[in-house]
PDB file of C-alpha atoms in Angstrom:
ATOM      1  CA  UNK J   5      79.450  86.899 110.868  1.00 55.00           C
ATOM      2  CA  UNK J   6      75.607  85.822 110.764  1.00 61.00           C
ATOM      3  CA  UNK J   7      74.148  85.339 107.110  1.00 76.00           C
ATOM      4  CA  UNK J   8      72.420  89.119 106.617  1.00 75.00           C
ATOM      5  CA  UNK J   9      74.812  90.954 107.728  1.00 77.00           C
ATOM      6  CA  UNK J  10      77.477  89.608 105.835  1.00 78.00           C
ATOM      7  CA  UNK J  11      75.212  89.281 102.299  1.00 81.00           C
ATOM      8  CA  UNK J  12      74.788  93.090 103.546  1.00 84.00           C
ATOM      9  CA  UNK J  13      78.476  93.357 103.495  1.00 83.00           C
ATOM     10  CA  UNK J  14      79.208  91.397 100.407  1.00 86.00           C
ATOM     11  CA  UNK J  15      76.432  94.253  98.196  1.00 88.00           C
ATOM     12  CA  UNK J  16      77.873  97.004  99.839  1.00 87.00           C
ATOM     13  CA  UNK J  17      81.352  95.814  98.299  1.00 86.00           C
ATOM     14  CA  UNK J  18      80.387  95.809  94.796  1.00 89.00           C
ATOM     15  CA  UNK J  19      78.742  98.983  94.839  1.00 90.00           C
ATOM     16  CA  UNK J  20      82.152 100.822  96.483  1.00 85.00           C
ATOM     17  CA  UNK J  21      83.914  98.401  93.924  1.00 84.00           C
ATOM     18  CA  UNK J  22      81.116  99.405  91.211  1.00 90.00           C
ATOM     19  CA  UNK J  23      81.531 102.786  92.334  1.00 86.00           C
ATOM     20  CA  UNK J  24      85.204 103.048  91.911  1.00 80.00           C
ATOM     21  CA  UNK J  25      85.417 101.271  88.394  1.00 85.00           C
ATOM     22  CA  UNK J  26      82.564 103.885  87.214  1.00 88.00           C
ATOM     23  CA  UNK J  27      85.136 106.524  88.369  1.00 82.00           C
ATOM     24  CA  UNK J  28      88.122 105.669  87.233  1.00 79.00           C
ATOM     25  CA  UNK J  29      86.611 105.169  83.755  1.00 86.00           C
ATOM     26  CA  UNK J  30      85.186 108.411  83.589  1.00 84.00           C
ATOM     27  CA  UNK J  31      88.540 110.060  85.127  1.00 80.00           C
ATOM     28  CA  UNK J  32      90.295 107.669  81.819  1.00 81.00           C
ATOM     29  CA  UNK J  33      87.403 109.458  79.847  1.00 87.00           C
ATOM     30  CA  UNK J  34      88.179 112.902  80.715  1.00 82.00           C
ATOM     31  CA  UNK J  35      91.618 112.478  80.565  1.00 81.00           C
ATOM     32  CA  UNK J  36      92.461 110.658  76.662  1.00 84.00           C
ATOM     33  CA  UNK J  37      89.598 113.464  75.845  1.00 85.00           C
ATOM     34  CA  UNK J  38      92.115 115.692  76.540  1.00 84.00           C
ATOM     35  CA  UNK J  39      88.965 118.274  78.258  1.00 85.00           C
ATOM     36  CA  UNK J  40      90.942 118.413  81.693  1.00 78.00           C
ATOM     37  CA  UNK J  41      90.243 115.771  85.376  1.00 78.00           C
ATOM     38  CA  UNK J  42      89.557 116.655  89.263  1.00 79.00           C
ATOM     39  CA  UNK J  43      92.214 118.287  91.034  1.00 84.00           C
ATOM     40  CA  UNK J  44      92.937 115.125  92.752  1.00 81.00           C
ATOM     41  CA  UNK J  45      93.847 113.261  88.980  1.00 82.00           C
ATOM     42  CA  UNK J  46      95.598 116.406  87.964  1.00 83.00           C
ATOM     43  CA  UNK J  47      97.858 116.152  91.286  1.00 85.00           C
ATOM     44  CA  UNK J  48      98.359 112.435  90.990  1.00 84.00           C
ATOM     45  CA  UNK J  49      99.005 112.491  87.411  1.00 84.00           C
ATOM     46  CA  UNK J  50     101.592 115.778  87.815  1.00 87.00           C
ATOM     47  CA  UNK J  51     102.618 114.272  90.832  1.00 90.00           C
ATOM     48  CA  UNK J  52     103.689 110.875  89.035  1.00 89.00           C
ATOM     49  CA  UNK J  53     105.044 111.873  86.360  1.00 90.00           C
ATOM     50  CA  UNK J  54     107.263 114.149  88.576  1.00 92.00           C
ATOM     51  CA  UNK J  55     108.043 110.989  90.196  1.00 91.00           C
ATOM     52  CA  UNK J  56     108.832 109.160  86.727  1.00 90.00           C
ATOM     53  CA  UNK J  57     105.706 107.330  87.270  1.00 91.00           C
ATOM     54  CA  UNK J  58     102.588 106.638  85.100  1.00 85.00           C
ATOM     55  CA  UNK J  59      99.220 108.041  86.949  1.00 81.00           C
ATOM     56  CA  UNK J  60      97.836 104.887  87.543  1.00 80.00           C
ATOM     57  CA  UNK J  61     100.766 103.019  89.835  1.00 86.00           C
ATOM     58  CA  UNK J  62     101.383 106.769  91.881  1.00 88.00           C
ATOM     59  CA  UNK J  63      97.320 107.435  92.464  1.00 84.00           C
ATOM     60  CA  UNK J  64      96.655 103.928  93.852  1.00 84.00           C
ATOM     61  CA  UNK J  65      99.808 104.546  96.229  1.00 88.00           C
ATOM     62  CA  UNK J  66      98.175 107.938  96.856  1.00 87.00           C
ATOM     63  CA  UNK J  67      94.994 106.275  97.323  1.00 84.00           C
ATOM     64  CA  UNK J  68      96.176 103.469  99.683  1.00 87.00           C
ATOM     65  CA  UNK J  69      98.092 106.286 102.233  1.00 89.00           C
ATOM     66  CA  UNK J  70      94.605 107.989 102.457  1.00 86.00           C
ATOM     67  CA  UNK J  71      93.084 105.086 103.266  1.00 84.00           C
ATOM     68  CA  UNK J  72      95.027 103.206 106.142  1.00 86.00           C
ATOM     69  CA  UNK J  73      94.398 106.401 108.198  1.00 85.00           C
ATOM     70  CA  UNK J  74      91.112 106.107 107.589  1.00 83.00           C
ATOM     71  CA  UNK J  75      90.972 102.314 108.536  1.00 81.00           C
ATOM     72  CA  UNK J  76      92.775 104.014 111.507  1.00 85.00           C
ATOM     73  CA  UNK J  77      90.392 106.326 112.754  1.00 83.00           C
TER      74      UNK J  77
END
């Protein structure tokens, strides 16, 4: 990989990481504030509770399950 392409990949990866952190922080604030969360997080919280897991580990697993097909296709 050339240097400009590599630096572009690193920069885009950092932007994506920052976006995930901001979205996660926002969901955490909404959940702690007891004002409700987005439907995907609500589903993950409920399904995680049914399985005896916390929201974090279950959401991580659910995102991984969705991410793998995205990489394939």
